[in-house]
């Protein structure tokens, strides 16, 4: 009976055919998609833990590196290295203002007793502390988590040895610089992480003790957590994802990562919360599949019942219309969807002829509209070309101003006691390098500087620097420390007004009666001796970049040395030493010095040409990414 019904009933066959060809594949596809969706939800939950853990690890590492950099910079200050408390105390007090969580910076002698403190409190013996022992033993950076004596709460102490060189021998450890601070910022970073309802993060030290935890009412700072599964796994050298049970038999999914300083960052979430999302997704998928099956089967049955009769007539009319007979029409006896379809077909057939007639006119109208649009685009392009030309003209004007304030060759030739050669090339139309040569009654001042970046803003700052330095020299101010102090205050306020983050490394070198004075922080100053040997003078301790801080007086210093006949000086910017060739290799200071040694017996101009020839051969077809400047003078 069923077989006979299947053979004679088109409606049943149509229903089964549509159900078999649409519903079943769609059901299978939905099943596969649901499985993949559940896997994606699980994977996304795990990736969320990983991203949160990596983000926390990155922030804590940045915090650690920032504090270490502050510590190292302070340890290199001459006042710290001298180990005199009256010189150290102002530097320590200035250092504590750099970071709000720092509550104490102090120096210790080789026995662990205070030399100077930033808080002015009575001196204390710290000889029993591990951070002191590690630093005095030569460890570059030591960290110790402890209950601070100063604040009576958990804190971290960073320490580093203070080294001093005596009579050209190897540096000796003369004391220890220690920096104590709270863990407030680390705690805030931990508390900022919230993964759905149950997820949270915490940080432990290298021994598994809690440094920061959002549930501070349950877990005390420095509580031993080394047996907690993710912490235990991390201490055993296994980081990454871990599924474990806590003491309450709750399952958790955690992601742990080991930091460069030995600490651990851990983010965890209850597994049940992750699985609840997957279960909800599966339930939704099942209900959706059943609903789709019922809906498609019912709709198919109804369509089959209503559609069979008029379809043949409509199909014949469509075929004739497809062959080009636009006079076809279908008699619409019903007012259902098929009837509407028949009426729509009739309307379409009638409209087709009208459309063919109107097509040519429409094409003409569209052509006119396209022509008008093309004219508008052409006008806009012309306007854009004019605007670009104006901007290029402004850049050329600033470039010309830069070139105008540079020392002229004929002026340099008039300085008889020195053989001088200079070169400057910008990476863009407007450069950020700066040099100047200023003869005056107190000698001859050479200026060399490099503004961060290059382009319009850097070029403007370069011109400001040239004008300010020349003005101070013309006012017969030959105290370089005072000049750099005044120049910094002026440019700092201008940079602040420009809403810029630029700064400039700047060194001033004065030559007078065979004596050389060097002040300000820039690249190394290279001294060439008559016998062909080179001396490299590090300017790191002679100043601070101009415009970086409002007052750099504490960082300014100078040194003096003598030059004899045949001796000379080479000044340069990092565009030379940091240039790279097509193989990504850096030109480097060593290669630069090799070329200088080989050519030192020649004139300054010949030395300059030797450097430029070797430099251009090295970089080849690679375009400059930074400005380059070279100044050479010989006695």
Coordinates of C-alpha atoms in Angstrom, one line a residue, residues 99-618:
X99 CA 57.9 56.4 40.6
X100 CA 55.1 56.8 43.2
X101 CA 55.3 53.3 44.6
X102 CA 59.0 53.7 45.6
X103 CA 59.2 54.6 49.3
X104 CA 63.0 54.2 49.9
X105 CA 66.2 54.4 48.0
X106 CA 69.4 53.9 50.0
X107 CA 73.1 53.1 49.5
X108 CA 75.0 50.6 51.6
X109 CA 78.7 50.1 52.2
X110 CA 80.4 46.8 51.7
X111 CA 79.4 45.8 55.2
X112 CA 75.7 46.5 54.6
X113 CA 75.4 49.7 56.6
X114 CA 73.6 52.7 55.3
X115 CA 75.7 55.4 53.5
X116 CA 72.8 57.6 52.4
X117 CA 68.9 57.3 52.5
X118 CA 66.2 59.1 50.5
X119 CA 63.9 59.4 53.5
X120 CA 66.4 61.0 55.9
X121 CA 65.8 58.5 58.6
X122 CA 68.5 57.0 60.9
X123 CA 70.9 54.7 59.2
X124 CA 70.3 50.9 59.6
X125 CA 72.5 47.8 59.1
X126 CA 71.1 45.7 56.2
X127 CA 74.0 43.3 56.1
X128 CA 71.7 40.3 56.9
X129 CA 69.4 40.8 53.9
X130 CA 69.7 38.5 50.9
X131 CA 69.5 41.3 48.4
X132 CA 72.6 42.9 49.9
X133 CA 74.5 39.6 49.9
X134 CA 73.6 38.9 46.3
X135 CA 74.6 42.4 45.1
X136 CA 77.9 42.5 47.1
X137 CA 78.7 39.1 45.5
X138 CA 78.4 40.7 42.1
X139 CA 74.8 39.8 41.0
X140 CA 73.8 42.6 38.6
X141 CA 70.1 42.8 39.8
X142 CA 68.8 41.0 42.9
X143 CA 65.2 41.0 44.1
X144 CA 63.9 40.1 47.5
X145 CA 60.3 39.9 48.7
X146 CA 60.0 40.7 52.4
X147 CA 58.1 42.4 55.1
X148 CA 59.5 45.9 54.8
X149 CA 60.9 47.5 58.0
X150 CA 59.9 50.9 56.8
X151 CA 56.2 50.3 56.0
X152 CA 55.6 47.1 57.9
X153 CA 54.0 45.4 55.0
X154 CA 55.1 43.2 52.1
X155 CA 57.4 44.9 49.7
X156 CA 60.0 44.2 47.1
X157 CA 63.6 45.4 47.2
X158 CA 65.7 45.6 44.1
X159 CA 69.5 45.9 44.5
X160 CA 72.5 46.3 42.3
X161 CA 76.3 46.7 43.0
X162 CA 77.9 50.1 42.9
X163 CA 81.1 49.8 40.9
X164 CA 84.0 52.2 40.6
X165 CA 87.2 52.0 38.5
X166 CA 90.5 53.0 40.1
X167 CA 93.6 53.8 38.1
X168 CA 92.3 52.1 34.9
X169 CA 91.9 48.7 36.6
X170 CA 88.8 46.5 36.5
X171 CA 85.7 48.0 38.2
X172 CA 85.5 47.2 41.9
X173 CA 82.3 46.9 44.0
X174 CA 82.3 49.8 46.5
X175 CA 78.8 49.4 47.8
X176 CA 75.2 48.5 47.0
X177 CA 72.3 50.6 45.7
X178 CA 68.9 49.3 47.0
X179 CA 65.4 50.4 45.9
X180 CA 62.3 49.4 48.0
X181 CA 58.8 49.7 46.8
X182 CA 55.3 48.4 47.4
X183 CA 53.5 45.9 45.1
X184 CA 50.6 48.2 44.6
X185 CA 50.8 48.3 40.8
X186 CA 51.2 44.5 40.5
X187 CA 48.1 44.1 42.8
X188 CA 46.1 46.5 40.7
X189 CA 47.0 44.7 37.5
X190 CA 45.9 41.4 39.1
X191 CA 42.6 42.8 40.3
X192 CA 41.9 44.3 36.9
X193 CA 41.6 40.8 35.4
X194 CA 38.2 39.1 35.6
X195 CA 37.3 36.1 33.4
X196 CA 33.5 35.7 33.4
X197 CA 32.1 34.9 36.8
X198 CA 34.6 32.6 38.4
X199 CA 37.9 33.4 36.7
X200 CA 40.7 35.4 38.3
X201 CA 44.5 35.8 38.3
X202 CA 47.3 35.9 40.8
X203 CA 51.1 36.3 40.9
X204 CA 53.6 34.2 42.9
X205 CA 57.4 34.6 43.4
X206 CA 60.1 32.2 42.5
X207 CA 59.4 30.2 45.7
X208 CA 55.7 29.9 45.2
X209 CA 54.7 32.6 47.7
X210 CA 51.7 34.9 46.8
X211 CA 52.7 38.4 45.8
X212 CA 49.3 39.6 44.6
X213 CA 45.9 38.0 44.8
X214 CA 42.4 39.5 44.2
X215 CA 41.0 37.6 47.2
X216 CA 43.1 39.3 49.8
X217 CA 40.6 38.4 52.6
X218 CA 41.3 34.7 52.0
X219 CA 45.0 34.7 51.1
X220 CA 47.6 36.7 52.9
X221 CA 50.5 38.2 51.1
X222 CA 53.6 36.0 51.0
X223 CA 51.5 32.9 51.9
X224 CA 53.2 29.7 50.8
X225 CA 51.3 28.4 47.7
X226 CA 54.0 26.1 46.3
X227 CA 51.7 23.0 46.6
X228 CA 48.8 24.6 44.7
X229 CA 48.7 22.5 41.4
X230 CA 49.3 25.3 38.8
X231 CA 52.0 26.8 41.0
X232 CA 53.6 23.4 41.7
X233 CA 53.6 22.7 37.9
X234 CA 55.2 26.1 37.2
X235 CA 57.9 25.6 39.8
X236 CA 58.7 22.2 38.2
X237 CA 59.3 23.9 34.9
X238 CA 55.9 23.2 33.2
X239 CA 53.9 26.3 32.1
X240 CA 50.8 26.6 30.0
X241 CA 47.3 25.1 30.3
X242 CA 46.5 22.7 33.2
X243 CA 43.2 21.1 34.4
X244 CA 43.2 20.3 38.1
X245 CA 41.0 19.9 41.3
X246 CA 41.3 22.1 44.3
X247 CA 40.8 21.0 47.9
X248 CA 37.0 21.4 47.6
X249 CA 36.9 18.9 44.6
X250 CA 36.2 21.8 42.2
X251 CA 37.7 21.4 38.7
X252 CA 39.6 24.4 37.3
X253 CA 41.3 25.2 34.0
X254 CA 44.4 27.4 34.5
X255 CA 47.1 29.0 32.3
X256 CA 50.5 29.7 33.9
X257 CA 53.5 31.5 32.5
X258 CA 57.0 31.9 34.0
X259 CA 58.3 35.5 34.0
X260 CA 61.9 36.4 33.1
X261 CA 62.6 37.4 36.8
X262 CA 61.5 33.9 38.1
X263 CA 58.0 34.9 39.1
X264 CA 54.8 33.2 37.9
X265 CA 51.6 34.7 36.5
X266 CA 48.5 32.4 36.7
X267 CA 45.0 32.9 35.4
X268 CA 42.3 30.2 36.2
X269 CA 38.5 29.6 35.7
X270 CA 36.2 26.9 36.9
X271 CA 35.8 24.2 34.3
X272 CA 32.1 23.9 35.0
X273 CA 31.6 27.5 33.9
X274 CA 33.4 26.8 30.6
X275 CA 31.3 23.6 30.1
X276 CA 28.0 25.3 30.9
X277 CA 28.4 27.4 27.8
X278 CA 29.1 24.3 25.7
X279 CA 26.1 22.5 27.1
X280 CA 23.8 25.5 26.4
X281 CA 25.1 25.6 22.8
X282 CA 24.4 21.8 22.3
X283 CA 20.8 22.2 23.7
X284 CA 20.2 25.1 21.4
X285 CA 21.5 23.1 18.5
X286 CA 19.3 20.1 19.2
X287 CA 16.1 22.2 19.5
X288 CA 17.0 24.1 16.4
X289 CA 17.5 20.9 14.4
X290 CA 14.2 19.4 15.5
X291 CA 12.4 22.6 14.8
X292 CA 13.9 22.9 11.3
X293 CA 13.0 19.3 10.5
X294 CA 9.3 19.8 11.5
X295 CA 9.0 23.1 9.8
X296 CA 10.6 22.0 6.5
X297 CA 8.5 18.8 6.4
X298 CA 5.2 20.7 7.0
X299 CA 6.0 23.5 4.6
X300 CA 7.1 21.0 1.9
X301 CA 3.9 19.1 2.2
X302 CA 1.8 22.2 1.9
X303 CA 3.8 23.6 -1.1
X304 CA 3.5 20.2 -2.9
X305 CA -0.2 20.2 -2.4
X306 CA -0.8 23.7 -3.7
X307 CA 1.9 23.8 -6.4
X308 CA 1.5 20.8 -8.7
X309 CA -1.4 21.9 -10.9
X310 CA -0.5 25.3 -12.2
X311 CA 3.2 24.6 -12.4
X312 CA 3.1 22.9 -15.8
X313 CA 1.3 25.9 -17.4
X314 CA 3.6 28.3 -15.8
X315 CA 6.7 26.3 -16.9
X316 CA 5.5 26.2 -20.5
X317 CA 5.0 30.0 -20.6
X318 CA 8.4 30.5 -19.1
X319 CA 10.1 28.3 -21.7
X320 CA 8.4 30.2 -24.5
X321 CA 9.4 33.6 -23.0
X322 CA 13.0 32.4 -22.6
X323 CA 13.0 31.7 -26.4
X324 CA 12.0 35.4 -27.0
X325 CA 8.2 35.3 -27.2
X326 CA 7.3 38.2 -24.9
X327 CA 3.6 37.9 -25.7
X328 CA 3.1 35.0 -23.3
X329 CA 0.6 35.2 -20.4
X330 CA -0.7 32.8 -17.8
X331 CA -4.3 32.6 -16.7
X332 CA -4.4 33.1 -12.9
X333 CA -7.4 31.3 -11.5
X334 CA -6.3 31.3 -7.9
X335 CA -5.3 34.1 -5.6
X336 CA -2.7 32.2 -3.6
X337 CA 1.1 32.4 -4.1
X338 CA 0.9 30.5 -7.4
X339 CA -1.7 32.9 -8.6
X340 CA 0.4 35.9 -7.6
X341 CA 3.4 34.2 -9.3
X342 CA 1.3 33.9 -12.5
X343 CA 0.3 37.6 -12.3
X344 CA 3.8 38.6 -11.6
X345 CA 4.9 36.6 -14.7
X346 CA 2.4 38.4 -16.8
X347 CA 3.5 41.7 -15.5
X348 CA 7.1 40.8 -16.1
X349 CA 6.5 39.7 -19.7
X350 CA 4.8 43.0 -20.4
X351 CA 7.5 45.0 -18.7
X352 CA 10.3 43.3 -20.5
X353 CA 9.3 44.8 -23.8
X354 CA 9.0 48.3 -22.2
X355 CA 12.4 47.8 -20.6
X356 CA 14.0 46.9 -23.9
X357 CA 12.6 50.0 -25.4
X358 CA 13.8 52.2 -22.5
X359 CA 17.2 50.6 -22.2
X360 CA 18.9 52.7 -24.8
X361 CA 17.6 55.9 -23.3
X362 CA 18.7 54.8 -19.8
X363 CA 22.2 54.1 -21.2
X364 CA 22.4 57.6 -22.6
X365 CA 21.4 59.1 -19.2
X366 CA 23.9 57.0 -17.3
X367 CA 26.6 58.0 -19.7
X368 CA 25.9 61.7 -19.0
X369 CA 25.9 61.1 -15.3
X370 CA 29.2 59.2 -15.5
X371 CA 30.7 62.1 -17.5
X372 CA 29.6 64.6 -14.8
X373 CA 31.1 62.4 -12.1
X374 CA 34.3 62.1 -14.1
X375 CA 34.5 65.9 -14.3
X376 CA 34.0 66.2 -10.5
X377 CA 36.8 63.6 -9.9
X378 CA 39.1 65.4 -12.2
X379 CA 38.5 68.7 -10.4
X380 CA 39.1 67.0 -7.0
X381 CA 42.3 65.5 -8.2
X382 CA 43.5 68.9 -9.4
X383 CA 42.7 70.4 -6.1
X384 CA 44.6 67.6 -4.3
X385 CA 47.6 68.2 -6.6
X386 CA 47.6 71.9 -5.7
X387 CA 47.4 71.1 -2.0
X388 CA 50.3 68.6 -2.2
X389 CA 52.3 71.2 -4.1
X390 CA 51.7 73.7 -1.3
X391 CA 52.9 71.3 1.4
X392 CA 56.0 70.3 -0.6
X393 CA 56.8 74.1 -1.0
X394 CA 56.5 74.5 2.8
X395 CA 58.9 71.6 3.4
X396 CA 61.3 73.0 0.9
X397 CA 61.3 76.3 2.7
X398 CA 62.1 74.7 6.0
X399 CA 64.8 72.6 4.4
X400 CA 66.3 75.8 2.9
X401 CA 66.2 77.4 6.4
X402 CA 68.1 74.5 7.8
X403 CA 70.7 74.7 5.1
X404 CA 71.0 78.5 5.6
X405 CA 71.9 78.2 9.3
X406 CA 74.6 75.5 8.8
X407 CA 78.2 76.7 8.8
X408 CA 79.4 77.8 5.3
X409 CA 82.6 76.2 3.9
X410 CA 84.2 79.6 3.3
X411 CA 83.7 80.4 7.0
X412 CA 85.3 77.1 8.1
X413 CA 88.3 77.7 5.8
X414 CA 88.9 80.9 7.7
X415 CA 89.6 79.0 10.9
X416 CA 93.3 78.6 10.3
X417 CA 94.4 76.7 13.4
X418 CA 92.1 73.7 12.5
X419 CA 91.5 71.5 9.5
X420 CA 87.7 71.0 9.4
X421 CA 85.5 68.8 7.2
X422 CA 81.7 68.4 7.6
X423 CA 78.9 66.4 6.0
X424 CA 75.1 66.1 6.5
X425 CA 72.4 64.2 4.6
X426 CA 68.8 64.0 5.7
X427 CA 66.7 60.8 5.3
X428 CA 63.6 63.0 4.3
X429 CA 63.1 66.5 3.0
X430 CA 63.5 67.9 6.5
X431 CA 66.1 66.4 8.9
X432 CA 66.5 66.2 12.6
X433 CA 70.3 66.2 12.8
X434 CA 72.1 69.3 14.0
X435 CA 75.7 70.5 14.0
X436 CA 77.3 74.0 14.2
X437 CA 80.8 75.4 14.5
X438 CA 81.0 78.8 16.4
X439 CA 84.3 80.7 16.7
X440 CA 84.3 83.1 19.6
X441 CA 86.9 84.8 21.9
X442 CA 86.9 81.8 24.2
X443 CA 87.8 79.3 21.5
X444 CA 85.9 77.4 18.8
X445 CA 82.7 75.6 19.9
X446 CA 81.5 72.5 18.0
X447 CA 77.9 71.4 18.4
X448 CA 76.5 68.0 17.5
X449 CA 72.9 66.8 18.1
X450 CA 70.2 64.4 17.0
X451 CA 66.5 65.1 17.4
X452 CA 64.4 61.9 17.9
X453 CA 62.8 61.0 14.6
X454 CA 63.0 63.1 11.5
X455 CA 60.6 65.2 9.4
X456 CA 58.9 68.6 9.9
X457 CA 58.6 68.5 13.7
X458 CA 62.2 67.4 14.2
X459 CA 63.4 70.0 11.7
X460 CA 61.7 72.8 13.6
X461 CA 63.3 71.6 16.9
X462 CA 66.7 71.5 15.1
X463 CA 66.4 75.1 14.1
X464 CA 65.3 76.2 17.6
X465 CA 68.4 74.5 19.0
X466 CA 70.7 76.2 16.6
X467 CA 69.3 79.6 17.3
X468 CA 69.3 79.1 21.1
X469 CA 72.9 77.8 21.3
X470 CA 74.2 80.5 19.0
X471 CA 72.5 83.2 21.0
X472 CA 74.0 82.0 24.3
X473 CA 77.5 81.8 22.7
X474 CA 77.1 85.3 21.3
X475 CA 76.2 86.5 24.8
X476 CA 79.8 85.3 25.8
X477 CA 78.4 82.5 28.0
X478 CA 81.1 79.8 27.8
X479 CA 80.1 77.7 30.8
X480 CA 78.8 74.6 28.9
X481 CA 76.9 73.3 31.9
X482 CA 75.0 76.6 32.3
X483 CA 74.4 76.7 28.5
X484 CA 72.9 73.2 28.5
X485 CA 70.8 74.0 31.6
X486 CA 69.4 77.1 30.0
X487 CA 68.9 75.5 26.6
X488 CA 67.0 72.6 28.2
X489 CA 64.6 74.8 30.1
X490 CA 63.9 76.8 26.9
X491 CA 63.3 73.9 24.6
X492 CA 61.4 71.9 27.2
X493 CA 58.8 74.6 27.4
X494 CA 58.6 74.9 23.6
X495 CA 58.3 71.2 23.1
X496 CA 55.5 71.2 25.7
X497 CA 53.7 74.0 23.9
X498 CA 54.0 72.0 20.6
X499 CA 52.4 69.0 22.4
X500 CA 55.3 66.9 21.2
X501 CA 57.3 64.1 22.7
X502 CA 60.6 65.0 20.9
X503 CA 63.9 65.3 22.6
X504 CA 67.5 65.9 21.4
X505 CA 70.9 64.4 22.3
X506 CA 73.4 67.2 22.3
X507 CA 77.1 67.5 23.0
X508 CA 79.1 70.8 23.1
X509 CA 82.9 70.5 22.4
X510 CA 85.1 73.6 22.9
X511 CA 88.7 73.8 21.5
X512 CA 91.0 76.5 22.8
X513 CA 94.8 76.5 22.9
X514 CA 95.1 72.7 22.4
X515 CA 92.6 72.1 25.2
X516 CA 89.4 70.3 24.6
X517 CA 86.3 70.5 26.8
X518 CA 83.3 68.1 26.3
X519 CA 79.9 68.4 27.8
X520 CA 76.4 67.0 27.1
X521 CA 75.0 63.5 26.2
X522 CA 75.3 62.3 22.6
X523 CA 77.1 59.6 20.7
X524 CA 80.8 58.8 21.6
X525 CA 83.4 61.5 20.9
X526 CA 86.3 59.9 19.0
X527 CA 89.7 61.3 19.6
X528 CA 92.3 60.6 16.9
X529 CA 96.0 60.9 17.9
X530 CA 98.8 61.7 15.5
X531 CA 100.2 58.2 15.7
X532 CA 96.9 56.8 14.3
X533 CA 95.4 55.5 17.6
X534 CA 91.8 56.3 18.5
X535 CA 90.2 57.1 21.9
X536 CA 86.4 56.7 22.3
X537 CA 84.9 59.1 24.9
X538 CA 81.5 58.0 26.3
X539 CA 79.3 61.0 26.9
X540 CA 76.6 59.1 28.8
X541 CA 77.6 60.6 32.2
X542 CA 78.0 64.1 30.8
X543 CA 74.3 65.0 30.5
X544 CA 70.7 64.0 29.6
X545 CA 68.7 64.4 26.4
X546 CA 67.5 68.0 26.0
X547 CA 63.8 68.4 26.5
X548 CA 63.3 65.1 28.3
X549 CA 63.0 66.6 31.8
X550 CA 62.4 70.2 32.8
X551 CA 65.5 70.3 35.0
X552 CA 68.6 68.3 34.1
X553 CA 71.1 70.2 36.2
X554 CA 71.9 67.1 38.4
X555 CA 72.9 65.1 35.3
X556 CA 75.2 67.7 33.6
X557 CA 79.0 67.4 33.7
X558 CA 82.1 67.9 31.6
X559 CA 85.6 66.6 31.0
X560 CA 88.8 68.1 29.5
X561 CA 91.8 66.7 27.6
X562 CA 94.7 68.0 25.6
X563 CA 95.3 67.8 21.8
X564 CA 98.7 67.9 20.1
X565 CA 99.7 68.5 16.5
X566 CA 98.1 65.9 14.3
X567 CA 95.5 65.0 16.9
X568 CA 91.8 65.6 16.0
X569 CA 88.2 64.9 16.9
X570 CA 85.4 63.0 15.0
X571 CA 81.8 63.8 15.8
X572 CA 78.8 61.9 14.3
X573 CA 75.2 60.9 14.6
X574 CA 73.8 57.4 15.0
X575 CA 72.5 57.5 11.4
X576 CA 76.0 56.3 10.4
X577 CA 76.7 53.6 12.9
X578 CA 73.1 52.2 13.0
X579 CA 72.6 52.1 9.2
X580 CA 71.8 48.6 7.8
X581 CA 72.5 47.0 4.4
X582 CA 70.2 44.7 2.5
X583 CA 71.3 41.7 4.7
X584 CA 70.1 43.7 7.8
X585 CA 73.7 44.0 9.0
X586 CA 74.5 47.2 11.0
X587 CA 77.4 49.4 9.9
X588 CA 78.6 49.7 13.5
X589 CA 81.1 51.7 15.5
X590 CA 83.9 49.2 15.0
X591 CA 83.9 49.4 11.2
X592 CA 83.6 53.2 11.4
X593 CA 86.7 53.3 13.6
X594 CA 88.6 51.0 11.3
X595 CA 88.1 53.4 8.4
X596 CA 89.1 56.4 10.5
X597 CA 92.4 54.7 11.6
X598 CA 93.3 53.8 8.0
X599 CA 92.8 57.3 6.8
X600 CA 93.9 59.3 9.8
X601 CA 97.2 60.4 8.3
X602 CA 95.4 62.3 5.6
X603 CA 93.5 65.6 5.7
X604 CA 90.0 66.0 7.4
X605 CA 88.4 66.2 3.9
X606 CA 90.1 63.0 2.8
X607 CA 89.1 61.2 6.0
X608 CA 85.5 62.3 5.4
X609 CA 85.5 61.0 1.8
X610 CA 87.0 57.7 2.9
X611 CA 84.2 57.3 5.5
X612 CA 81.4 58.2 2.9
X613 CA 82.8 55.9 0.2
X614 CA 83.0 52.9 2.7
X615 CA 79.5 53.8 4.1
X616 CA 77.8 54.0 0.7
X617 CA 79.5 50.7 -0.4
X618 CA 78.2 49.0 2.7

